[in-house]
Short mmCIF file of C-alpha atoms and ligand atoms in Angstrom, two decimals:
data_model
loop_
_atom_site.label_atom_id
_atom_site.label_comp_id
_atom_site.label_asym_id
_atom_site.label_seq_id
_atom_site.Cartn_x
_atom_site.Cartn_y
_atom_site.Cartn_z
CA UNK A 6 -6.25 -24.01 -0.04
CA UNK A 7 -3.85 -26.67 -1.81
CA UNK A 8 -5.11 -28.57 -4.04
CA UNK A 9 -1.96 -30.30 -5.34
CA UNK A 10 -2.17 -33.65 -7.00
CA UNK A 11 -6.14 -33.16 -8.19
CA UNK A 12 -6.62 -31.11 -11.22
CA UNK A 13 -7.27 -27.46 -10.84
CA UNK A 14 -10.07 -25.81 -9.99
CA UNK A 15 -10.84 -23.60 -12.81
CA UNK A 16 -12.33 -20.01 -12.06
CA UNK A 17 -14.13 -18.00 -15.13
CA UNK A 18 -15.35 -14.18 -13.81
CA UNK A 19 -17.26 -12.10 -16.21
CA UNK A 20 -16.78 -8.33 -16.69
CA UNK A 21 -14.92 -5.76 -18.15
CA UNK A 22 -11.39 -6.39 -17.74
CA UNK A 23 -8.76 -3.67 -17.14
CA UNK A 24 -5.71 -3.11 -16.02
CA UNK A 25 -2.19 -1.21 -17.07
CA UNK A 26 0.84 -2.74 -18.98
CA UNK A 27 3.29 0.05 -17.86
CA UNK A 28 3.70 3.26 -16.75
CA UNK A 29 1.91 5.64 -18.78
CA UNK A 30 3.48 8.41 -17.16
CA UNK A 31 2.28 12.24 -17.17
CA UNK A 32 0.42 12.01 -20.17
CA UNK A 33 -3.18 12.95 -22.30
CA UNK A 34 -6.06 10.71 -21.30
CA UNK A 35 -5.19 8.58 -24.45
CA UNK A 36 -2.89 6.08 -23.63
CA UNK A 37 -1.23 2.81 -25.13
CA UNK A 38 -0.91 1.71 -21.70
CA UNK A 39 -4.06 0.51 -20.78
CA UNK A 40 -5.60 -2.66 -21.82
CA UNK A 41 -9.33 -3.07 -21.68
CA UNK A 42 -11.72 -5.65 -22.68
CA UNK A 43 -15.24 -4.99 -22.14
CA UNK A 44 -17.26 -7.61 -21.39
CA UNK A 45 -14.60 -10.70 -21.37
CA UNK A 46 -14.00 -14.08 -19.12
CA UNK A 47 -11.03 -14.26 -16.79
CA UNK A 48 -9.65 -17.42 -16.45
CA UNK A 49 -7.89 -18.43 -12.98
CA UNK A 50 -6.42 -21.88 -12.09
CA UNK A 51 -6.11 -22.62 -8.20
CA UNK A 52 -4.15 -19.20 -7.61
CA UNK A 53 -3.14 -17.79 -10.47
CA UNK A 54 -4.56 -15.71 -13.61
CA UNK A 55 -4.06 -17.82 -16.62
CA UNK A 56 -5.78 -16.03 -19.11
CA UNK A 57 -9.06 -14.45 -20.77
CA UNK A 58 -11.71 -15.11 -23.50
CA UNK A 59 -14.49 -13.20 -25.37
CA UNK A 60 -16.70 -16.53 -25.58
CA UNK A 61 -17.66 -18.24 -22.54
CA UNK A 62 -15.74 -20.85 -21.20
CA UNK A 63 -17.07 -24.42 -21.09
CA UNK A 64 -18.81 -25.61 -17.80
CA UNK A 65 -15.71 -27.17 -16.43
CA UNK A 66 -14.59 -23.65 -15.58
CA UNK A 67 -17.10 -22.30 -12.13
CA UNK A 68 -18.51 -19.66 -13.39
CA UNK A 69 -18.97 -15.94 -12.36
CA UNK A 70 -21.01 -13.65 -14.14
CA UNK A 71 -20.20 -9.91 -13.59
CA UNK A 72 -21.10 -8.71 -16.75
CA UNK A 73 -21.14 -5.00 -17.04
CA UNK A 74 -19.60 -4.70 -13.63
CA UNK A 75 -15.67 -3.55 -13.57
CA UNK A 76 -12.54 -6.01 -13.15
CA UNK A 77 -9.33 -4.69 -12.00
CA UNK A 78 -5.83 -6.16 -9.69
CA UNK A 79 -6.60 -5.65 -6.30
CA UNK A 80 -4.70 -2.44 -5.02
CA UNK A 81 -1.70 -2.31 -3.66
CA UNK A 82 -1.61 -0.37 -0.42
CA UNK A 83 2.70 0.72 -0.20
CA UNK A 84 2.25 2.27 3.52
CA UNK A 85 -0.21 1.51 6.23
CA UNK A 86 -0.37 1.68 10.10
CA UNK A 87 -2.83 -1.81 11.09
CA UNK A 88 -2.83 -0.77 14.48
CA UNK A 89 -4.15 2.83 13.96
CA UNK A 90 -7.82 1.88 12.95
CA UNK A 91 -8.00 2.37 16.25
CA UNK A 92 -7.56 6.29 16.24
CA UNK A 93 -8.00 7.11 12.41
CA UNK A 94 -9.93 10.51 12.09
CA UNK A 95 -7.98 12.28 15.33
CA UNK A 96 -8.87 15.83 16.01
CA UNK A 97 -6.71 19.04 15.02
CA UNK A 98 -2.77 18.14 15.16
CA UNK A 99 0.11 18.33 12.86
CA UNK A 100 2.01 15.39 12.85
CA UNK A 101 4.59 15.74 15.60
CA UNK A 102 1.76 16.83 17.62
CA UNK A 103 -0.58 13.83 16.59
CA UNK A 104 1.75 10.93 17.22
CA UNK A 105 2.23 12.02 21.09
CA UNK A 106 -1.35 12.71 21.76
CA UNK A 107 -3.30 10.07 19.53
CA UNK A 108 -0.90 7.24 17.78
CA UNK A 109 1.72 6.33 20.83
CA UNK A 110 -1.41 5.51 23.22
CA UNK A 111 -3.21 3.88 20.53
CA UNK A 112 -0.07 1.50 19.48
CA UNK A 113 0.43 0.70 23.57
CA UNK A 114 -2.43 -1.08 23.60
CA UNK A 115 -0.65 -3.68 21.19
CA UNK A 116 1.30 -4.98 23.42
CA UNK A 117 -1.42 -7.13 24.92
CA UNK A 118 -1.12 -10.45 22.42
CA UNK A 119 -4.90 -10.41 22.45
CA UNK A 120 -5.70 -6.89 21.23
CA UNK A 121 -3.13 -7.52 18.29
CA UNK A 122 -4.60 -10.71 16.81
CA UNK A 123 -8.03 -9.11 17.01
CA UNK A 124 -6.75 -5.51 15.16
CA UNK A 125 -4.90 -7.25 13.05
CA UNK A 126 -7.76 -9.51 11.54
CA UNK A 127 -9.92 -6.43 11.42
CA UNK A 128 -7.53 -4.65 10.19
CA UNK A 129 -6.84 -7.33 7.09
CA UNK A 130 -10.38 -8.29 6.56
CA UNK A 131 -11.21 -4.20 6.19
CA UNK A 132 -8.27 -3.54 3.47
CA UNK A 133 -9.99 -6.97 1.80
CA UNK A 134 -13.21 -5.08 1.85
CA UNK A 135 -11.65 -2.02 0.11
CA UNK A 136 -10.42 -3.86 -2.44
CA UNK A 137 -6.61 -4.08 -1.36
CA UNK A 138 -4.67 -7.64 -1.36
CA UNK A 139 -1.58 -6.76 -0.43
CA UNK A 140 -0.20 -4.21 1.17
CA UNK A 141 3.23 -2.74 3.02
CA UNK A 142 2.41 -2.38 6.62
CA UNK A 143 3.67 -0.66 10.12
CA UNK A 144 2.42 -2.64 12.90
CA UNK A 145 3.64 -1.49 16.33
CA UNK A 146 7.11 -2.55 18.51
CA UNK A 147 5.81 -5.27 19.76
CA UNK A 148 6.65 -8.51 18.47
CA UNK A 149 3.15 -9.37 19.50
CA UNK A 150 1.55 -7.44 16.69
CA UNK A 151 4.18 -8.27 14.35
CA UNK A 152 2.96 -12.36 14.85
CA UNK A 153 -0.31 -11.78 15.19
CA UNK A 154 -0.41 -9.68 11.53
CA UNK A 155 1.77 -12.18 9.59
CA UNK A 156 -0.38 -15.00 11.33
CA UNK A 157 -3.30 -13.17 9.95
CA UNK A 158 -2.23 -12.41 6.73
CA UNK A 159 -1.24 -15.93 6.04
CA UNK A 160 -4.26 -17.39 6.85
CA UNK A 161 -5.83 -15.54 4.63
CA UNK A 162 -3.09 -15.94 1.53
CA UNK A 163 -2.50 -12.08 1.11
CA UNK A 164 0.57 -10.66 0.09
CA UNK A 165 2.26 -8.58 3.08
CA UNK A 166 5.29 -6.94 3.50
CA UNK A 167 5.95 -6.12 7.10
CA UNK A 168 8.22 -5.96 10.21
CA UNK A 169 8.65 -4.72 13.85
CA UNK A 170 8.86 -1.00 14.48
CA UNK A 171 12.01 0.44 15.94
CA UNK A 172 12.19 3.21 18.14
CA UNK A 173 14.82 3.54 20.81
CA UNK A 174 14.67 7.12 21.53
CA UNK A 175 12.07 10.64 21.68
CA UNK A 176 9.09 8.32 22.34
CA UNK A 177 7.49 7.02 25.10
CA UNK A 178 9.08 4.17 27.12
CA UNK A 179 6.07 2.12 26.61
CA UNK A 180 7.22 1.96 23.07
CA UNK A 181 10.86 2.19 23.15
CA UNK A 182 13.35 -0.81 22.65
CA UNK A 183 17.03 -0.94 22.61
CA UNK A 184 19.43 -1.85 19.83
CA UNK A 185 20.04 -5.51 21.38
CA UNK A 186 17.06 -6.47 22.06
CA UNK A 187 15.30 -5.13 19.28
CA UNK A 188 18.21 -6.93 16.59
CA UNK A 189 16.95 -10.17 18.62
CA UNK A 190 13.41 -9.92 18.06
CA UNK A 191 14.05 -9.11 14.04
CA UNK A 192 16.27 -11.64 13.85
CA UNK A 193 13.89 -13.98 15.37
CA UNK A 194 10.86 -12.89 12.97
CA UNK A 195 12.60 -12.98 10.05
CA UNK A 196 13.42 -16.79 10.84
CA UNK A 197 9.78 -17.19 11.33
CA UNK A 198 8.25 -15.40 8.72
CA UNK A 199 10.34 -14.23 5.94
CA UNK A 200 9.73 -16.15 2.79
CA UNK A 201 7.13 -18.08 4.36
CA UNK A 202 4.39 -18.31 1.55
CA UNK A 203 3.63 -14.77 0.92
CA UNK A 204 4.89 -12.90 3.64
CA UNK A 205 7.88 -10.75 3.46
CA UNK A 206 9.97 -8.85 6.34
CA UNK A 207 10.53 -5.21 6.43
CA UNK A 208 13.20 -3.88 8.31
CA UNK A 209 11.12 -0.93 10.13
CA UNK A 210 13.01 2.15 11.84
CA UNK A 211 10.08 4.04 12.45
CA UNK A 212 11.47 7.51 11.17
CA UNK A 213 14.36 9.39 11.80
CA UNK A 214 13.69 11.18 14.92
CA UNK A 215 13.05 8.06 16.67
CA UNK A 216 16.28 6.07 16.27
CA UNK A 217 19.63 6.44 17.51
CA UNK A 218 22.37 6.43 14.69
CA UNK A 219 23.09 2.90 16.78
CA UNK A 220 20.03 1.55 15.79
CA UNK A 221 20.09 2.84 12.18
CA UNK A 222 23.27 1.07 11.98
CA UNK A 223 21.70 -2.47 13.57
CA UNK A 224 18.78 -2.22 10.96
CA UNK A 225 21.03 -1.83 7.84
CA UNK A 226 23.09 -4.99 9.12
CA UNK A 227 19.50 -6.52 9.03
CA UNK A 228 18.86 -6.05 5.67
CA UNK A 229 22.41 -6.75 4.57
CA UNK A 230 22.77 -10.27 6.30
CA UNK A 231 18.89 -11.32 5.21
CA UNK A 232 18.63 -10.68 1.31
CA UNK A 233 14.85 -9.74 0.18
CA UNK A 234 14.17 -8.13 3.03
CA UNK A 235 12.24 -4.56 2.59
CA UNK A 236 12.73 -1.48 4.58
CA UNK A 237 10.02 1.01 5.48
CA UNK A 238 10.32 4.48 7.00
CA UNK A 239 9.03 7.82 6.68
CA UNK A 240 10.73 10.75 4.79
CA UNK A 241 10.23 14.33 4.87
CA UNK A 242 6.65 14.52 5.87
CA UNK A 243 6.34 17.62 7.71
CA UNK A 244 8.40 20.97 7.99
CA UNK A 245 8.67 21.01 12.14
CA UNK A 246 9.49 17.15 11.89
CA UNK A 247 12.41 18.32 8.39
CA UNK A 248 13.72 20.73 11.30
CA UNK A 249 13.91 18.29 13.92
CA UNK A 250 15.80 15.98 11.57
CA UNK A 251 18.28 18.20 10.89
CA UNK A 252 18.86 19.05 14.78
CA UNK A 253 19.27 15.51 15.54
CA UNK A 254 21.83 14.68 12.17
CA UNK A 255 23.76 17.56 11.90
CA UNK A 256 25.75 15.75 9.53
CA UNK A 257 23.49 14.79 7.16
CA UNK A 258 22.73 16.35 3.83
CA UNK A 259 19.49 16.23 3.80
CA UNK A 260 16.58 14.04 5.78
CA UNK A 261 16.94 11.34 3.42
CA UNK A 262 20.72 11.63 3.57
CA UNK A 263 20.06 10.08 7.13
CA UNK A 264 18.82 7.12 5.28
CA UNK A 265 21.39 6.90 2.74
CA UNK A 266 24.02 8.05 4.72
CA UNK A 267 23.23 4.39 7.27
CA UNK A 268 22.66 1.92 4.28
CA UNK A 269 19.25 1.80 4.17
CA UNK A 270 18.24 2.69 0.82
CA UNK A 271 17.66 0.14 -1.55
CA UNK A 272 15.41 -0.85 -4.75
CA UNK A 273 13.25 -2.28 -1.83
CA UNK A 274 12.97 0.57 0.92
CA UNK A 275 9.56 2.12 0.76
CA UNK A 276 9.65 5.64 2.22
CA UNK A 277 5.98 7.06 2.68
CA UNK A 278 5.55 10.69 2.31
CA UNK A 279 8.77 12.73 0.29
CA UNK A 280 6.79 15.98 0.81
CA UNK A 281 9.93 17.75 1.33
CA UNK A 282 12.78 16.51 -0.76
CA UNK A 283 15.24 18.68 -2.80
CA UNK A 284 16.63 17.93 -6.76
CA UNK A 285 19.31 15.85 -4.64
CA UNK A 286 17.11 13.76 -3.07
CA UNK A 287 15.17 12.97 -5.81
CA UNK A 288 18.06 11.91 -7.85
CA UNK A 289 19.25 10.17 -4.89
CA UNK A 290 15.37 8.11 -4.76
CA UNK A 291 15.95 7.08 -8.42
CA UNK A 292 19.65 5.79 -8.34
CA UNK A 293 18.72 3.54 -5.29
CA UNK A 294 15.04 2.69 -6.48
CA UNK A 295 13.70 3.79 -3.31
CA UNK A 296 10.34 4.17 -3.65
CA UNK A 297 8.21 7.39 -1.84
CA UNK A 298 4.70 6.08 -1.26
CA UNK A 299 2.51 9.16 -1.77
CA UNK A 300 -0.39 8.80 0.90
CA UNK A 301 -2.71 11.84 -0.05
CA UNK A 302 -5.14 11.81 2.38
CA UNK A 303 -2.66 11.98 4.92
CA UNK A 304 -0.84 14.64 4.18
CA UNK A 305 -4.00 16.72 3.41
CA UNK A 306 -5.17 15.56 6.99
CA UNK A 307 -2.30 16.59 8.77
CA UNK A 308 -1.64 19.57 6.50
CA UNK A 309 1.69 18.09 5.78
CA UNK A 310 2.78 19.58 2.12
CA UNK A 311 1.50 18.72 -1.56
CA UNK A 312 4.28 16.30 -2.86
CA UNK A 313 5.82 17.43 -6.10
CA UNK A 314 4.77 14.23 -8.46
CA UNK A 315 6.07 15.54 -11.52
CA UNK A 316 9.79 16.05 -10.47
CA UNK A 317 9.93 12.99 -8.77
CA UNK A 318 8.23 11.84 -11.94
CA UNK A 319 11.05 13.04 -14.43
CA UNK A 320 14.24 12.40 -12.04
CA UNK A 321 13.21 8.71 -12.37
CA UNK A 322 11.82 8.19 -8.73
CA UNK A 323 9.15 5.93 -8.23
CA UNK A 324 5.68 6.85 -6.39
CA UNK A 325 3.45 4.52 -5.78
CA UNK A 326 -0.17 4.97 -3.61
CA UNK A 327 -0.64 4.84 -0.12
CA UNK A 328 -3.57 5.17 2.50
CA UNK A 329 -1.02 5.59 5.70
CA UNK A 330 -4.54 5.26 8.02
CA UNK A 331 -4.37 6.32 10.82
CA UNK A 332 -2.85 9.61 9.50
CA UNK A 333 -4.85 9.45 5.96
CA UNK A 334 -8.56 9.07 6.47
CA UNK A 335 -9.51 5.87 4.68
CA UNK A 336 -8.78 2.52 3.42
CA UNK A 337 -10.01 3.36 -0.06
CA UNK A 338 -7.68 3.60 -2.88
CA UNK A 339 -10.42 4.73 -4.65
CA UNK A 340 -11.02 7.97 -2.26
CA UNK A 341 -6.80 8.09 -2.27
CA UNK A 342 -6.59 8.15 -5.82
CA UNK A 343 -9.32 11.14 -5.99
CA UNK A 344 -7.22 12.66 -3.43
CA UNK A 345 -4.34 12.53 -5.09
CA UNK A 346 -5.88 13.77 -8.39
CA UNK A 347 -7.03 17.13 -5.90
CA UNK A 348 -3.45 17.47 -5.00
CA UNK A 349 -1.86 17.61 -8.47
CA UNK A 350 -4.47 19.80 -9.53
CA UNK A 351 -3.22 22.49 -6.54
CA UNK A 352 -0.48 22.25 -8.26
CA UNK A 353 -1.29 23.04 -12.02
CA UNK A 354 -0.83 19.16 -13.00
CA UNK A 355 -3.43 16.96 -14.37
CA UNK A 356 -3.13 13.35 -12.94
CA UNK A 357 -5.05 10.60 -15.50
CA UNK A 358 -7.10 7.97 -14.59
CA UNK A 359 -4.36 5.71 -16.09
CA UNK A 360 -1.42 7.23 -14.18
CA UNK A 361 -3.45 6.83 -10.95
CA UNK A 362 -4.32 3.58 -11.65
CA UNK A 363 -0.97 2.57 -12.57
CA UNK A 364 0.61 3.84 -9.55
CA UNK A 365 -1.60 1.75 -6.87
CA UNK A 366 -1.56 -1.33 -9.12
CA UNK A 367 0.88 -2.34 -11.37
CA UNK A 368 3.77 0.46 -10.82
CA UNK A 369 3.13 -0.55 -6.77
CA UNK A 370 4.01 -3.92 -7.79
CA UNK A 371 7.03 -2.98 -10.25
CA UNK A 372 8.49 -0.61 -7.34
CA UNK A 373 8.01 -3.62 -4.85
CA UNK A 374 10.08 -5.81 -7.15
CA UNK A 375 6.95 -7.90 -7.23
CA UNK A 376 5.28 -7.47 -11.04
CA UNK A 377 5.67 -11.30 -11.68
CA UNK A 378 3.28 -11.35 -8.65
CA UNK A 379 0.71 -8.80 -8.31
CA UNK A 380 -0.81 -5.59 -9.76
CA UNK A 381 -1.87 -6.51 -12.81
CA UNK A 382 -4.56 -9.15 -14.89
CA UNK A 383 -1.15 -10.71 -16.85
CA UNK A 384 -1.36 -14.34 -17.59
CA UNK A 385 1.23 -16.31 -14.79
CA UNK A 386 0.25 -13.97 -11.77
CA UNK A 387 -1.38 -14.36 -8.80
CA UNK A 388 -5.31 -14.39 -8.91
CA UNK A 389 -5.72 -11.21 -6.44
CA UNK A 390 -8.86 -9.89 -7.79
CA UNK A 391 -11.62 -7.12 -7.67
CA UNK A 392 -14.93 -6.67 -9.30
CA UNK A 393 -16.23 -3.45 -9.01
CA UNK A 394 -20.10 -1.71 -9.72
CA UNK A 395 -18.38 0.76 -12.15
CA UNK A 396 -21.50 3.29 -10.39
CA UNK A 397 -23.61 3.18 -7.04
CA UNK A 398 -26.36 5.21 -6.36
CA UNK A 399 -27.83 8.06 -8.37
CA UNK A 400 -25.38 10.89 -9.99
CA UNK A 401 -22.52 8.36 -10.36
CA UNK A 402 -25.00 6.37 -12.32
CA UNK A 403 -25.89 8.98 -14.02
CA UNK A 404 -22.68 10.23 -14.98
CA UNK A 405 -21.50 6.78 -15.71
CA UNK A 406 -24.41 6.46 -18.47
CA UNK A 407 -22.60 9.60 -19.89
CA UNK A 408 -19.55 8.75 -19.70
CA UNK A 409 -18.52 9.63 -23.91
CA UNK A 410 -14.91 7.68 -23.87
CA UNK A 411 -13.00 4.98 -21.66
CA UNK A 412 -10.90 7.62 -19.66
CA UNK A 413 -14.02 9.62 -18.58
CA UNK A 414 -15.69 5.99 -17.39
CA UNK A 415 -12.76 5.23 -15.22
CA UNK A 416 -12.13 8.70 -13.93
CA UNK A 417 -15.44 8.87 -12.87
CA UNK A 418 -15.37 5.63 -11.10
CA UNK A 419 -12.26 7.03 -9.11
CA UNK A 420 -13.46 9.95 -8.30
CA UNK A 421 -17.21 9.05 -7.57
CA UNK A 422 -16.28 5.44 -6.12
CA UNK A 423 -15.42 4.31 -3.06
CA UNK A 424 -16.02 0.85 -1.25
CA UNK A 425 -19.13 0.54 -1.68
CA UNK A 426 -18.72 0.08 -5.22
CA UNK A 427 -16.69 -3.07 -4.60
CA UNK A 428 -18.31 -6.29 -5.28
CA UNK A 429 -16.11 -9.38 -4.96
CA UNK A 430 -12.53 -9.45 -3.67
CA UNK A 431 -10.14 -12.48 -4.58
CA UNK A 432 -6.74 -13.28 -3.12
CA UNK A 433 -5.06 -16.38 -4.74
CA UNK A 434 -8.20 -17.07 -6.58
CA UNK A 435 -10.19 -17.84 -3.40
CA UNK A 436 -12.81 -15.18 -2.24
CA UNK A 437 -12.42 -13.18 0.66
CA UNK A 438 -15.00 -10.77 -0.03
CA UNK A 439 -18.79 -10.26 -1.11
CA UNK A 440 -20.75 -7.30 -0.59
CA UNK A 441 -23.66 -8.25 1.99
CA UNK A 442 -21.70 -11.03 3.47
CA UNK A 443 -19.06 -11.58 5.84
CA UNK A 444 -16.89 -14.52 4.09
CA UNK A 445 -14.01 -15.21 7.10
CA UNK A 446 -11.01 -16.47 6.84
N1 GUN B 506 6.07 9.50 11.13
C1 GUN B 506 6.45 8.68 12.12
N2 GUN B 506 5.46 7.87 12.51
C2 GUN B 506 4.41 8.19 11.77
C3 GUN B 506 3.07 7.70 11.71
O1 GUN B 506 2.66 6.80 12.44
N3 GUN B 506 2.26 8.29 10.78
C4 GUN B 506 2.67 9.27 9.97
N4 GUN B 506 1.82 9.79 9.08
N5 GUN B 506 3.92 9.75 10.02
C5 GUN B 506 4.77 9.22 10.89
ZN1 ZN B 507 2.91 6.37 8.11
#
């Protein structure tokens, strides 16, 4: 809500304030990274953080007490399907497998202008109760669900990156455009949406296997002719699909060679997955600043791969954290963090609490070109806030009471935590959430 012209309304929450500064990278659990302040006052005017105090504020600021409850930046979710709430937890398939028998079907029904508005408000209003504000997201081809999840997303202020899905070839018909038509449509949503307060447009070629070179080629003009845009894909997911890629590109290098190789990779492409990427790709991620989104649950679901963190750590790639429901099996950043912890520990790695945290807050936000904006509590950005029961129920209690040293709090809140730990959820200062009560739009 503007409130332009009056003087602002002033916002004091009470809790323990914490968020990351930078990356703190593979490191011990002690880190100069992390910036905590137990028991403090955040300070919001209209929409945006402007600061924090020990002593309370004065009573011109509203006031929020949360003390000894947890304040972090609402997550950022880097790759999610809004349309496949509708068949998250789907029985026994790999992914090639999956998207014929479970996610085409389920995105068909999208086309009805009616079905999208209604997924994609229940869609947004579930990432607000899981604690996510903003979030990079695949609707479905239609330009329906495209509107009706940038109309949604406005209303309530959230900060969404999105775009139409391409796919002009090995998928159904039902879901298949062509390169003319489809450049229309983008064309046409960009106008509408790009830019518009804050909603950005992602150029969207679904993944390889489902787009003619011709196409490739239309959504790289895209992104060249409209500056800011974003482009989302997939990369190197699953072995069968690797294969397929290959088949289909002959030419290319390497699955993400596709990408390169049509002009799509940029400091602003988000690719989810990178389960299957050489040393080549890898340096390739960090000259461009592509970003992988690492979706955990997903790949564990689908028995995709365990992504090699660390050497897309040290080649200079950038990961941030995603849910990518339907294929990963919750909205909970929380529960994809844990995940993600599981993975690196297959793997002989130790993932902190701060490098997690880092990578679905503030590093999401770096890696989106966006940290003037979101992911952290910094003076100057936008108010997108959670407050968080740092324990629910019994043994996390417990454990929380134990907890000897910072690291050990938070890791236990990750790993016990989920959303029913959340409490409050704020987008632009305004609340969107409460636990117990159903706050609209
Ligand atoms: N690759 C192409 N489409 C999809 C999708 O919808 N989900 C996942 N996990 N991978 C994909
Ligand atoms: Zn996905």
């Amino acid at each position: 809500m503007s409130n332009a012209g009056a003087s602002p309304r002033r916002i004091a929450i009470r809790g323990d304030l914490l968020d990351m500064t930078a990356d703190p990278g593979f490191g011990g659990v002690a880190s100069s990274k992390v910036r905590f302040n137990a028991d403090h006052w955040l300070l919001i005017e209209d929409a945006r953080i402007v600061g924090r105090t020990a002593a309370a504020p004065d009573a011109s600021w509203e006031r929020h007490d949360h003390a000894g409850r947890l304040i972090t930046p609402g997550f950022i979710d880097t790759h999610v399907h809004g349309p496949q709430i509708d068949m998250i937890a789907s029985y026994g398939a790999e992914l090639l497998e999956w998207l014929n028998t479970y996610t085409f079907p389920a995105e068909r029904r999208h086309a009805d202008p009616e079905v999208a508005a209604m997924g994609a408000a229940t869609f947004l209003d579930a990432l607000l109760a899981h604690g996510t504000t903003a979030a990079v997201v695949f609707p479905t081809t239609h330009k329906v669900s495209v509107d009706a999840l940038f109309e949604a997303a406005s209303q309530r202020g959230m900060r969404v990156i999105s775009g139409k899905v391409l796919m002009d070839r090995n998928a159904p018909d039902f879901l298949c455009d062509d390169v003319e038509n489809a450049e229309r449509d983008c064309i046409d949503l960009i106008q509408r949406w790009h830019g518009r307060g804050r909603l950005a447009y992602a150029v969207t070629p679904r993944f390889a296997p489902t787009s003619t070179p011709a196409q490739l080629d239309m959504a790289a003009r895209l992104l060249q002719a409209h500056p800011g845009t974003y482009m989302q894909s997939h990369v190197a997911e699953n072995r069968d699909e690797v294969q397929w890629v290959a088949e289909l590109f002959p030419r290319a290098r390497s699955y993400l060679d596709v990408y390169e190789s049509h002009g799509l990779l940029t400091e602003r492409s988000v690719l989810a997955h990178g389960v299957w990427l050489d040393d080549d790709d890898r340096q390739l991620l960090a000259e461009t600043g592509a970003q992988i989104a690492h979706a955990p649950t997903s790949n564990l679901f689908l028995g995709s791969g365990l992504i090699d963190w660390v050497k897309l750590h040290d080649a200079g790639a950038q990961v941030t954290m995603a849910s990518d429901v339907g294929g990963g099996i919750t909205l909970s950043m929380l529960r994809t963090l844990a995940e993600a912890y599981k993975v690196q520990a297959l793997q002989g790695v130790r993932l902190t609490a701060w490098k997690a945290l880092y990578s679905a807050t503030r590093g999401a936000a770096r890696a989106l070109q966006l940290e003037h904006e979101i992911g952290s509590l910094e003076p100057g950005t936008m108010a997108d806030v959670t407050v968080w029961d740092w324990a629910v129920g019994p043994v996390a209690t417990h454990r929380d009471r134990l907890a000897r040293d910072l690291h050990e709090r938070v890791f236990a809140w990750i790993m016990l935590g989920d959303e029913r730990n959340l409490v409050s959820t704020r987008v632009a200062g305004v609340e969107r959430y409460r636990r117990g009560e159903s706050c609209g739009s």
